[in-house]
């Protein structure tokens, strides 16, 4: 028995340092509120106005700094000051990294035990993140096929009776914004969108009726800072219902991200454009001559996240032509997506296009209303 107790004592003594290291590595972060309440958990992120803290019983909380008296982290964090532009592979040397203690509205960073404390006023900090997240962002090199997000939409109507009707609607929307971390300044953004509506109606003894409308666009944005960017894009439109065989638009200009947060995004853009219009034969059998136009595209894009995972996506554009003022066009679109099951959603939307100079016999306005299923990409 004496030997057994001696062996157990030796085991506890030898395991003591390991257990101590493990306890230190897994010790929780703590936050003390101004009313004296204390909460343990895990520090997630902070800005100059609030801190995001996660605890097991309460989940993830975003707390205003004015309600916090003290904050201490067991792990290291990185502090990005306001005005510091962070780019991958070009990390500024003066980014403080260390354990965090917040007192009297001042962040106190300790790089290593025994090293001097570096104070940073809250008002000077832009974002505070854990060191692991910071290092991943700093050293990550994404490939072209990485980080794409978007959605695929499809709807169909089939009728088989005296009349035979086939109608298909679909679309693809893809976007790749770098960096993906929302706490970093944007660098560039690539987007691609395509929508198609096709219908074919036949009935014995009458000519077939066809509907064919498509819109395709590709755009590349390059940011100067957190809100201003230059862009170039190509847009291709076909609308059989308006007598438009193909309208090609190539433009470049300046954009402004007016609003960007976790809930909504608003972009405004203006550009100079080259526009080439080709038409279908008019009602009198004459095909209008193709024309080359010098114009502009003024547009806005608004995206808002709604309760229960719903998303509203709205666009508006106007395209005047400066060398032929009667050859202008405009477009409006909105899509509401509502989750149904996992990544599958139901969607409803409208697309309204206006062409001021269609061939004789065609209306200037084209209106589409769609109900479809949407698959949201990871």
mmCIF file of C-alpha atoms in Angstrom:
data_model
loop_
_atom_site.group_PDB
_atom_site.id
_atom_site.type_symbol
_atom_site.label_atom_id
_atom_site.label_comp_id
_atom_site.label_asym_id
_atom_site.label_seq_id
_atom_site.Cartn_x
_atom_site.Cartn_y
_atom_site.Cartn_z
ATOM 1 C CA UNK A 1 0.000 0.000 0.000
ATOM 2 C CA UNK A 2 2.852 2.356 0.864
ATOM 3 C CA UNK A 3 4.400 1.799 -2.564
ATOM 4 C CA UNK A 4 1.049 2.467 -4.282
ATOM 5 C CA UNK A 5 0.613 5.839 -2.559
ATOM 6 C CA UNK A 6 4.186 6.761 -3.394
ATOM 7 C CA UNK A 7 3.658 5.930 -7.061
ATOM 8 C CA UNK A 8 0.421 7.952 -7.137
ATOM 9 C CA UNK A 9 2.170 10.929 -5.545
ATOM 10 C CA UNK A 10 4.940 10.796 -8.125
ATOM 11 C CA UNK A 11 2.331 10.651 -10.920
ATOM 12 C CA UNK A 12 0.490 13.710 -9.582
ATOM 13 C CA UNK A 13 3.721 15.661 -9.162
ATOM 14 C CA UNK A 14 4.874 14.850 -12.691
ATOM 15 C CA UNK A 15 1.452 15.623 -14.180
ATOM 16 C CA UNK A 16 1.125 18.882 -12.249
ATOM 17 C CA UNK A 17 3.012 21.145 -14.707
ATOM 18 C CA UNK A 18 1.152 19.623 -17.659
ATOM 19 C CA UNK A 19 -2.194 20.192 -15.979
ATOM 20 C CA UNK A 20 -1.173 23.745 -15.116
ATOM 21 C CA UNK A 21 -0.196 24.484 -18.734
ATOM 22 C CA UNK A 22 -3.472 22.985 -19.946
ATOM 23 C CA UNK A 23 -5.449 25.090 -17.486
ATOM 24 C CA UNK A 24 -3.634 28.222 -18.587
ATOM 25 C CA UNK A 25 -4.232 27.431 -22.278
ATOM 26 C CA UNK A 26 -7.921 26.857 -21.735
ATOM 27 C CA UNK A 27 -8.587 29.497 -19.087
ATOM 28 C CA UNK A 28 -11.568 31.627 -20.078
ATOM 29 C CA UNK A 29 -11.652 35.298 -20.930
ATOM 30 C CA UNK A 30 -13.517 37.488 -18.462
ATOM 31 C CA UNK A 31 -15.590 40.617 -18.738
ATOM 32 C CA UNK A 32 -16.777 42.758 -15.812
ATOM 33 C CA UNK A 33 -19.723 45.094 -16.315
ATOM 34 C CA UNK A 34 -20.110 48.521 -14.758
ATOM 35 C CA UNK A 35 -22.750 47.132 -12.357
ATOM 36 C CA UNK A 36 -20.236 44.580 -11.025
ATOM 37 C CA UNK A 37 -21.565 41.521 -12.835
ATOM 38 C CA UNK A 38 -18.891 39.199 -14.209
ATOM 39 C CA UNK A 39 -19.097 36.957 -17.276
ATOM 40 C CA UNK A 40 -16.639 34.297 -18.426
ATOM 41 C CA UNK A 41 -16.363 33.006 -21.966
ATOM 42 C CA UNK A 42 -14.471 33.768 -25.139
ATOM 43 C CA UNK A 43 -13.487 37.107 -26.660
ATOM 44 C CA UNK A 44 -14.563 37.252 -30.333
ATOM 45 C CA UNK A 45 -13.930 40.762 -31.642
ATOM 46 C CA UNK A 46 -14.073 44.428 -30.717
ATOM 47 C CA UNK A 47 -14.356 47.826 -32.355
ATOM 48 C CA UNK A 48 -14.014 51.311 -30.927
ATOM 49 C CA UNK A 49 -17.670 51.217 -29.806
ATOM 50 C CA UNK A 50 -18.442 47.631 -28.785
ATOM 51 C CA UNK A 51 -17.052 44.214 -27.914
ATOM 52 C CA UNK A 52 -18.387 40.849 -29.075
ATOM 53 C CA UNK A 53 -18.160 38.193 -26.372
ATOM 54 C CA UNK A 54 -19.348 34.574 -26.413
ATOM 55 C CA UNK A 55 -20.425 32.625 -23.353
ATOM 56 C CA UNK A 56 -21.908 29.143 -23.222
ATOM 57 C CA UNK A 57 -25.135 30.038 -21.384
ATOM 58 C CA UNK A 58 -25.886 33.293 -23.255
ATOM 59 C CA UNK A 59 -24.337 32.737 -26.686
ATOM 60 C CA UNK A 60 -22.685 35.547 -28.631
ATOM 61 C CA UNK A 61 -23.294 39.033 -27.265
ATOM 62 C CA UNK A 62 -22.380 42.455 -28.657
ATOM 63 C CA UNK A 63 -21.857 44.838 -25.741
ATOM 64 C CA UNK A 64 -21.307 48.587 -25.809
ATOM 65 C CA UNK A 65 -17.972 49.567 -24.278
ATOM 66 C CA UNK A 66 -19.754 52.087 -22.030
ATOM 67 C CA UNK A 67 -21.246 49.121 -20.128
ATOM 68 C CA UNK A 68 -17.882 47.405 -19.622
ATOM 69 C CA UNK A 69 -15.589 48.166 -16.695
ATOM 70 C CA UNK A 70 -12.898 45.547 -17.299
ATOM 71 C CA UNK A 71 -11.991 42.941 -19.921
ATOM 72 C CA UNK A 72 -9.172 40.392 -19.738
ATOM 73 C CA UNK A 73 -8.204 37.806 -22.351
ATOM 74 C CA UNK A 74 -6.123 34.686 -21.770
ATOM 75 C CA UNK A 75 -5.128 34.443 -25.434
ATOM 76 C CA UNK A 76 -3.392 37.010 -27.602
ATOM 77 C CA UNK A 77 -5.181 39.538 -29.815
ATOM 78 C CA UNK A 78 -4.157 41.951 -32.564
ATOM 79 C CA UNK A 79 -5.181 45.609 -32.558
ATOM 80 C CA UNK A 80 -5.649 47.447 -35.851
ATOM 81 C CA UNK A 81 -5.617 51.191 -35.310
ATOM 82 C CA UNK A 82 -7.708 53.619 -37.322
ATOM 83 C CA UNK A 83 -5.940 54.778 -40.458
ATOM 84 C CA UNK A 84 -3.751 51.661 -40.718
ATOM 85 C CA UNK A 85 -4.322 49.958 -44.073
ATOM 86 C CA UNK A 86 -3.694 46.253 -43.765
ATOM 87 C CA UNK A 87 -2.900 44.163 -46.849
ATOM 88 C CA UNK A 88 -2.046 40.486 -47.099
ATOM 89 C CA UNK A 89 1.703 39.779 -47.019
ATOM 90 C CA UNK A 90 2.338 43.436 -46.109
ATOM 91 C CA UNK A 91 1.594 43.482 -42.394
ATOM 92 C CA UNK A 92 2.578 46.768 -40.716
ATOM 93 C CA UNK A 93 5.209 46.191 -38.040
ATOM 94 C CA UNK A 94 3.469 48.451 -35.534
ATOM 95 C CA UNK A 95 0.346 46.285 -35.098
ATOM 96 C CA UNK A 96 0.246 45.479 -31.356
ATOM 97 C CA UNK A 97 -0.191 41.763 -30.576
ATOM 98 C CA UNK A 98 -0.531 40.358 -27.058
ATOM 99 C CA UNK A 99 -2.957 39.623 -24.250
ATOM 100 C CA UNK A 100 -5.643 42.233 -23.749
ATOM 101 C CA UNK A 101 -6.827 44.041 -20.661
ATOM 102 C CA UNK A 102 -9.289 46.921 -20.907
ATOM 103 C CA UNK A 103 -9.615 49.445 -18.115
ATOM 104 C CA UNK A 104 -10.765 53.058 -18.062
ATOM 105 C CA UNK A 105 -11.656 52.949 -21.782
ATOM 106 C CA UNK A 106 -8.056 52.057 -22.657
ATOM 107 C CA UNK A 107 -6.797 48.859 -24.258
ATOM 108 C CA UNK A 108 -3.690 47.507 -22.552
ATOM 109 C CA UNK A 109 -1.656 45.084 -24.674
ATOM 110 C CA UNK A 110 1.044 42.878 -23.119
ATOM 111 C CA UNK A 111 3.187 41.170 -25.763
ATOM 112 C CA UNK A 112 4.784 38.685 -23.319
ATOM 113 C CA UNK A 113 4.848 38.125 -19.558
ATOM 114 C CA UNK A 114 7.059 40.763 -17.971
ATOM 115 C CA UNK A 115 7.109 43.025 -21.030
ATOM 116 C CA UNK A 116 5.877 46.629 -20.758
ATOM 117 C CA UNK A 117 2.183 47.303 -21.294
ATOM 118 C CA UNK A 118 1.275 49.196 -24.457
ATOM 119 C CA UNK A 119 -1.787 51.427 -23.869
ATOM 120 C CA UNK A 120 -4.121 52.226 -26.777
ATOM 121 C CA UNK A 121 -7.161 54.496 -26.273
ATOM 122 C CA UNK A 122 -10.374 52.843 -27.447
ATOM 123 C CA UNK A 123 -11.098 55.791 -29.723
ATOM 124 C CA UNK A 124 -7.914 55.033 -31.711
ATOM 125 C CA UNK A 125 -8.727 51.353 -32.360
ATOM 126 C CA UNK A 126 -10.557 50.245 -35.489
ATOM 127 C CA UNK A 127 -10.871 46.529 -34.755
ATOM 128 C CA UNK A 128 -9.471 43.982 -32.314
ATOM 129 C CA UNK A 129 -9.373 40.287 -33.312
ATOM 130 C CA UNK A 130 -7.788 37.166 -31.885
ATOM 131 C CA UNK A 131 -4.249 36.420 -33.047
ATOM 132 C CA UNK A 132 -5.194 33.215 -34.902
ATOM 133 C CA UNK A 133 -7.759 35.059 -37.060
ATOM 134 C CA UNK A 134 -5.252 37.820 -37.711
ATOM 135 C CA UNK A 135 -2.478 35.443 -38.780
ATOM 136 C CA UNK A 136 -4.821 33.475 -41.058
ATOM 137 C CA UNK A 137 -5.887 36.677 -42.758
ATOM 138 C CA UNK A 138 -2.312 37.923 -43.070
ATOM 139 C CA UNK A 139 -0.898 34.758 -44.637
ATOM 140 C CA UNK A 140 -3.798 33.517 -46.725
ATOM 141 C CA UNK A 141 -3.356 33.489 -50.524
ATOM 142 C CA UNK A 142 -6.711 32.665 -52.166
ATOM 143 C CA UNK A 143 -6.872 31.244 -55.682
ATOM 144 C CA UNK A 144 -9.234 32.435 -58.387
ATOM 145 C CA UNK A 145 -11.662 29.590 -57.719
ATOM 146 C CA UNK A 146 -11.845 30.288 -53.984
ATOM 147 C CA UNK A 147 -14.328 32.419 -52.036
ATOM 148 C CA UNK A 148 -17.107 32.600 -54.635
ATOM 149 C CA UNK A 149 -20.583 33.113 -53.210
ATOM 150 C CA UNK A 150 -23.934 33.597 -54.889
ATOM 151 C CA UNK A 151 -27.116 31.841 -55.919
ATOM 152 C CA UNK A 152 -28.661 29.803 -58.727
ATOM 153 C CA UNK A 153 -32.344 30.356 -59.551
ATOM 154 C CA UNK A 154 -34.673 28.238 -61.688
ATOM 155 C CA UNK A 155 -38.377 28.221 -62.465
ATOM 156 C CA UNK A 156 -40.541 26.588 -65.145
ATOM 157 C CA UNK A 157 -44.124 26.418 -66.435
ATOM 158 C CA UNK A 158 -45.306 23.513 -68.603
ATOM 159 C CA UNK A 159 -48.758 23.335 -70.249
ATOM 160 C CA UNK A 160 -49.882 20.435 -72.458
ATOM 161 C CA UNK A 161 -53.410 20.822 -73.868
ATOM 162 C CA UNK A 162 -54.896 22.426 -76.969
ATOM 163 C CA UNK A 163 -52.108 24.876 -76.397
ATOM 164 C CA UNK A 164 -48.558 23.758 -75.721
ATOM 165 C CA UNK A 165 -46.639 26.165 -73.552
ATOM 166 C CA UNK A 166 -43.084 25.959 -72.255
ATOM 167 C CA UNK A 167 -41.722 28.771 -70.108
ATOM 168 C CA UNK A 168 -38.373 28.740 -68.327
ATOM 169 C CA UNK A 169 -36.747 31.330 -66.106
ATOM 170 C CA UNK A 170 -33.351 31.097 -64.497
ATOM 171 C CA UNK A 171 -30.388 32.995 -63.307
ATOM 172 C CA UNK A 172 -26.919 32.788 -61.840
ATOM 173 C CA UNK A 173 -25.399 35.388 -59.551
ATOM 174 C CA UNK A 174 -21.764 35.012 -58.455
ATOM 175 C CA UNK A 175 -19.534 37.332 -56.474
ATOM 176 C CA UNK A 176 -15.983 37.086 -55.131
ATOM 177 C CA UNK A 177 -14.894 39.819 -52.745
ATOM 178 C CA UNK A 178 -11.393 39.895 -51.272
ATOM 179 C CA UNK A 179 -10.512 39.847 -48.509
ATOM 180 C CA UNK A 180 -13.382 37.772 -47.126
ATOM 181 C CA UNK A 181 -12.808 39.061 -43.604
ATOM 182 C CA UNK A 182 -15.277 41.884 -43.014
ATOM 183 C CA UNK A 183 -12.906 43.609 -40.579
ATOM 184 C CA UNK A 184 -10.328 44.256 -43.303
ATOM 185 C CA UNK A 185 -10.439 47.015 -45.881
ATOM 186 C CA UNK A 186 -11.796 45.706 -49.199
ATOM 187 C CA UNK A 187 -9.286 45.167 -51.996
ATOM 188 C CA UNK A 188 -11.193 43.997 -55.053
ATOM 189 C CA UNK A 189 -14.488 42.423 -56.067
ATOM 190 C CA UNK A 190 -15.430 40.292 -59.064
ATOM 191 C CA UNK A 191 -19.053 39.683 -59.993
ATOM 192 C CA UNK A 192 -20.973 37.857 -62.693
ATOM 193 C CA UNK A 193 -24.724 37.746 -63.270
ATOM 194 C CA UNK A 194 -26.975 36.108 -65.831
ATOM 195 C CA UNK A 195 -30.784 35.957 -66.099
ATOM 196 C CA UNK A 196 -32.840 34.288 -68.808
ATOM 197 C CA UNK A 197 -36.556 34.085 -69.549
ATOM 198 C CA UNK A 198 -37.666 31.910 -72.445
ATOM 199 C CA UNK A 199 -41.179 30.944 -73.536
ATOM 200 C CA UNK A 200 -42.684 29.133 -76.504
ATOM 201 C CA UNK A 201 -46.462 28.926 -77.063
ATOM 202 C CA UNK A 202 -48.020 26.936 -79.910
ATOM 203 C CA UNK A 203 -51.648 26.336 -80.923
ATOM 204 C CA UNK A 204 -53.039 24.593 -84.030
ATOM 205 C CA UNK A 205 -53.795 27.038 -86.821
ATOM 206 C CA UNK A 206 -51.953 30.015 -85.306
ATOM 207 C CA UNK A 207 -48.349 31.155 -85.491
ATOM 208 C CA UNK A 208 -46.098 30.197 -82.589
ATOM 209 C CA UNK A 209 -45.432 32.892 -80.007
ATOM 210 C CA UNK A 210 -41.918 33.207 -78.660
ATOM 211 C CA UNK A 211 -40.475 35.067 -75.696
ATOM 212 C CA UNK A 212 -36.744 35.415 -75.205
ATOM 213 C CA UNK A 213 -35.078 37.821 -72.780
ATOM 214 C CA UNK A 214 -31.618 37.580 -71.296
ATOM 215 C CA UNK A 215 -29.248 39.837 -69.398
ATOM 216 C CA UNK A 216 -25.597 39.077 -68.689
ATOM 217 C CA UNK A 217 -23.029 41.231 -66.911
ATOM 218 C CA UNK A 218 -19.472 40.841 -65.631
ATOM 219 C CA UNK A 219 -17.723 43.435 -63.457
ATOM 220 C CA UNK A 220 -14.372 43.958 -61.775
ATOM 221 C CA UNK A 221 -13.998 46.459 -58.913
ATOM 222 C CA UNK A 222 -10.731 47.748 -57.471
ATOM 223 C CA UNK A 223 -10.967 49.648 -54.164
ATOM 224 C CA UNK A 224 -8.961 52.785 -53.402
ATOM 225 C CA UNK A 225 -10.081 52.778 -49.765
ATOM 226 C CA UNK A 226 -12.897 51.316 -47.696
ATOM 227 C CA UNK A 227 -15.642 52.966 -49.780
ATOM 228 C CA UNK A 228 -14.364 54.268 -53.161
ATOM 229 C CA UNK A 229 -13.551 51.995 -56.077
ATOM 230 C CA UNK A 230 -12.899 51.991 -59.814
ATOM 231 C CA UNK A 231 -14.692 49.459 -61.970
ATOM 232 C CA UNK A 232 -14.974 48.084 -65.469
ATOM 233 C CA UNK A 233 -17.810 45.976 -66.782
ATOM 234 C CA UNK A 234 -19.426 44.434 -69.820
ATOM 235 C CA UNK A 235 -23.217 44.134 -70.168
ATOM 236 C CA UNK A 236 -25.144 42.163 -72.798
ATOM 237 C CA UNK A 237 -28.916 42.409 -73.289
ATOM 238 C CA UNK A 238 -31.331 40.660 -75.633
ATOM 239 C CA UNK A 239 -35.088 41.231 -75.560
ATOM 240 C CA UNK A 240 -37.179 39.656 -78.310
ATOM 241 C CA UNK A 241 -40.279 41.383 -76.899
ATOM 242 C CA UNK A 242 -38.741 44.818 -77.519
ATOM 243 C CA UNK A 243 -37.173 44.032 -80.877
ATOM 244 C CA UNK A 244 -33.684 44.252 -79.388
ATOM 245 C CA UNK A 245 -31.418 41.633 -80.907
ATOM 246 C CA UNK A 246 -28.384 42.586 -78.847
ATOM 247 C CA UNK A 247 -27.223 45.592 -76.865
ATOM 248 C CA UNK A 248 -23.560 45.525 -75.844
ATOM 249 C CA UNK A 249 -22.340 47.954 -73.208
ATOM 250 C CA UNK A 250 -18.691 48.340 -72.230
ATOM 251 C CA UNK A 251 -17.980 50.875 -69.542
ATOM 252 C CA UNK A 252 -15.678 51.986 -66.789
ATOM 253 C CA UNK A 253 -16.078 54.458 -63.985
ATOM 254 C CA UNK A 254 -16.139 55.218 -60.279
ATOM 255 C CA UNK A 255 -18.203 53.619 -57.531
ATOM 256 C CA UNK A 256 -19.010 54.533 -53.954
ATOM 257 C CA UNK A 257 -20.035 52.113 -51.220
ATOM 258 C CA UNK A 258 -22.315 54.422 -49.281
ATOM 259 C CA UNK A 259 -23.431 51.883 -46.664
ATOM 260 C CA UNK A 260 -21.811 48.601 -45.672
ATOM 261 C CA UNK A 261 -22.566 46.731 -42.470
ATOM 262 C CA UNK A 262 -23.832 43.348 -41.307
ATOM 263 C CA UNK A 263 -27.396 44.193 -42.366
ATOM 264 C CA UNK A 264 -27.236 46.196 -45.582
ATOM 265 C CA UNK A 265 -25.097 47.280 -48.527
ATOM 266 C CA UNK A 266 -25.605 50.249 -50.847
ATOM 267 C CA UNK A 267 -23.404 50.952 -53.883
ATOM 268 C CA UNK A 268 -23.678 53.916 -56.271
ATOM 269 C CA UNK A 269 -21.839 53.908 -59.630
ATOM 270 C CA UNK A 270 -21.304 56.220 -62.599
ATOM 271 C CA UNK A 271 -19.403 55.462 -65.798
ATOM 272 C CA UNK A 272 -18.625 56.420 -69.376
ATOM 273 C CA UNK A 273 -19.772 53.804 -71.869
ATOM 274 C CA UNK A 274 -19.621 52.508 -75.408
ATOM 275 C CA UNK A 275 -22.963 51.011 -76.441
ATOM 276 C CA UNK A 276 -23.702 48.986 -79.567
ATOM 277 C CA UNK A 277 -27.365 48.329 -80.455
ATOM 278 C CA UNK A 278 -28.583 45.754 -82.973
ATOM 279 C CA UNK A 279 -32.303 45.306 -83.712
ATOM 280 C CA UNK A 280 -34.726 42.693 -85.017
ATOM 281 C CA UNK A 281 -36.953 43.361 -88.072
ATOM 282 C CA UNK A 282 -39.751 45.840 -87.347
ATOM 283 C CA UNK A 283 -43.469 45.206 -87.972
ATOM 284 C CA UNK A 284 -43.081 46.675 -91.495
ATOM 285 C CA UNK A 285 -40.319 44.148 -92.278
ATOM 286 C CA UNK A 286 -37.519 46.707 -92.193
ATOM 287 C CA UNK A 287 -34.618 46.086 -89.837
ATOM 288 C CA UNK A 288 -33.408 49.315 -88.186
ATOM 289 C CA UNK A 289 -29.741 50.069 -88.682
ATOM 290 C CA UNK A 290 -27.381 49.161 -85.900
ATOM 291 C CA UNK A 291 -25.924 52.099 -84.045
ATOM 292 C CA UNK A 292 -22.914 52.889 -81.901
ATOM 293 C CA UNK A 293 -23.506 55.164 -78.950
ATOM 294 C CA UNK A 294 -21.369 57.042 -76.476
ATOM 295 C CA UNK A 295 -23.174 57.258 -73.168
ATOM 296 C CA UNK A 296 -23.060 56.627 -69.448
ATOM 297 C CA UNK A 297 -24.488 54.192 -66.934
ATOM 298 C CA UNK A 298 -25.735 55.527 -63.598
ATOM 299 C CA UNK A 299 -26.742 52.740 -61.222
ATOM 300 C CA UNK A 300 -27.411 51.758 -57.657
ATOM 301 C CA UNK A 301 -27.414 48.382 -55.924
ATOM 302 C CA UNK A 302 -29.080 47.807 -52.559
ATOM 303 C CA UNK A 303 -28.882 44.573 -50.556
ATOM 304 C CA UNK A 304 -30.598 44.070 -47.208
ATOM 305 C CA UNK A 305 -30.830 41.098 -44.881
ATOM 306 C CA UNK A 306 -34.310 40.663 -43.421
ATOM 307 C CA UNK A 307 -35.580 38.654 -40.426
ATOM 308 C CA UNK A 308 -35.583 34.828 -40.617
ATOM 309 C CA UNK A 309 -32.832 34.750 -43.222
ATOM 310 C CA UNK A 310 -34.727 36.532 -46.002
ATOM 311 C CA UNK A 311 -32.710 38.757 -48.357
ATOM 312 C CA UNK A 312 -33.844 41.672 -50.533
ATOM 313 C CA UNK A 313 -31.660 42.433 -53.572
ATOM 314 C CA UNK A 314 -32.563 45.516 -55.643
ATOM 315 C CA UNK A 315 -30.906 47.241 -58.612
ATOM 316 C CA UNK A 316 -31.695 50.349 -60.675
ATOM 317 C CA UNK A 317 -29.838 51.751 -63.690
ATOM 318 C CA UNK A 318 -30.260 54.498 -66.271
ATOM 319 C CA UNK A 319 -28.262 54.581 -69.518
ATOM 320 C CA UNK A 320 -28.394 57.862 -71.464
ATOM 321 C CA UNK A 321 -26.633 58.213 -74.843
ATOM 322 C CA UNK A 322 -24.874 61.530 -75.406
ATOM 323 C CA UNK A 323 -24.519 61.331 -79.207
ATOM 324 C CA UNK A 324 -28.183 60.315 -79.701
ATOM 325 C CA UNK A 325 -30.310 61.574 -76.845
ATOM 326 C CA UNK A 326 -33.381 59.557 -77.929
ATOM 327 C CA UNK A 327 -31.528 56.223 -77.603
ATOM 328 C CA UNK A 328 -31.664 55.885 -73.836
ATOM 329 C CA UNK A 329 -32.639 52.895 -71.706
ATOM 330 C CA UNK A 330 -33.260 51.991 -68.073
ATOM 331 C CA UNK A 331 -33.731 48.891 -65.937
ATOM 332 C CA UNK A 332 -35.111 48.026 -62.510
ATOM 333 C CA UNK A 333 -34.963 44.697 -60.725
ATOM 334 C CA UNK A 334 -35.723 43.349 -57.278
ATOM 335 C CA UNK A 335 -35.525 39.838 -55.880
ATOM 336 C CA UNK A 336 -36.789 38.619 -52.514
ATOM 337 C CA UNK A 337 -35.296 35.314 -51.340
ATOM 338 C CA UNK A 338 -36.857 33.408 -48.425
ATOM 339 C CA UNK A 339 -35.185 30.276 -46.963
ATOM 340 C CA UNK A 340 -37.181 27.053 -47.257
ATOM 341 C CA UNK A 341 -34.837 24.185 -46.403
ATOM 342 C CA UNK A 342 -31.115 24.433 -45.726
ATOM 343 C CA UNK A 343 -29.637 26.178 -48.824
ATOM 344 C CA UNK A 344 -32.848 25.934 -50.830
ATOM 345 C CA UNK A 345 -34.991 29.083 -50.906
ATOM 346 C CA UNK A 346 -38.088 30.357 -52.601
ATOM 347 C CA UNK A 347 -37.711 33.588 -54.533
ATOM 348 C CA UNK A 348 -39.985 36.139 -56.135
ATOM 349 C CA UNK A 349 -39.002 39.191 -58.100
ATOM 350 C CA UNK A 350 -39.684 41.655 -60.869
ATOM 351 C CA UNK A 351 -37.553 42.910 -63.747
ATOM 352 C CA UNK A 352 -38.653 45.996 -65.650
ATOM 353 C CA UNK A 353 -36.654 47.245 -68.652
ATOM 354 C CA UNK A 354 -37.270 50.334 -70.755
ATOM 355 C CA UNK A 355 -35.925 50.955 -74.258
ATOM 356 C CA UNK A 356 -36.826 54.331 -75.747
ATOM 357 C CA UNK A 357 -36.003 53.490 -79.393
ATOM 358 C CA UNK A 358 -37.423 50.029 -80.210
ATOM 359 C CA UNK A 359 -38.304 49.082 -83.821
ATOM 360 C CA UNK A 360 -41.766 49.972 -85.116
ATOM 361 C CA UNK A 361 -44.431 47.713 -83.639
ATOM 362 C CA UNK A 362 -42.594 46.913 -80.402
ATOM 363 C CA UNK A 363 -43.419 48.374 -77.013
ATOM 364 C CA UNK A 364 -40.845 50.389 -75.116
ATOM 365 C CA UNK A 365 -41.463 48.681 -71.784
ATOM 366 C CA UNK A 366 -40.900 45.036 -70.801
ATOM 367 C CA UNK A 367 -42.114 43.726 -67.425
ATOM 368 C CA UNK A 368 -41.359 40.321 -65.901
ATOM 369 C CA UNK A 369 -42.668 38.749 -62.694
ATOM 370 C CA UNK A 370 -41.073 35.512 -61.514
ATOM 371 C CA UNK A 371 -41.604 32.839 -58.887
ATOM 372 C CA UNK A 372 -38.768 30.342 -58.630
ATOM 373 C CA UNK A 373 -36.550 28.180 -56.443
ATOM 374 C CA UNK A 374 -33.097 29.445 -55.504
ATOM 375 C CA UNK A 375 -30.077 27.466 -54.334
ATOM 376 C CA UNK A 376 -27.720 29.598 -52.269
ATOM 377 C CA UNK A 377 -24.057 28.715 -52.745
ATOM 378 C CA UNK A 378 -21.831 28.188 -49.652
#
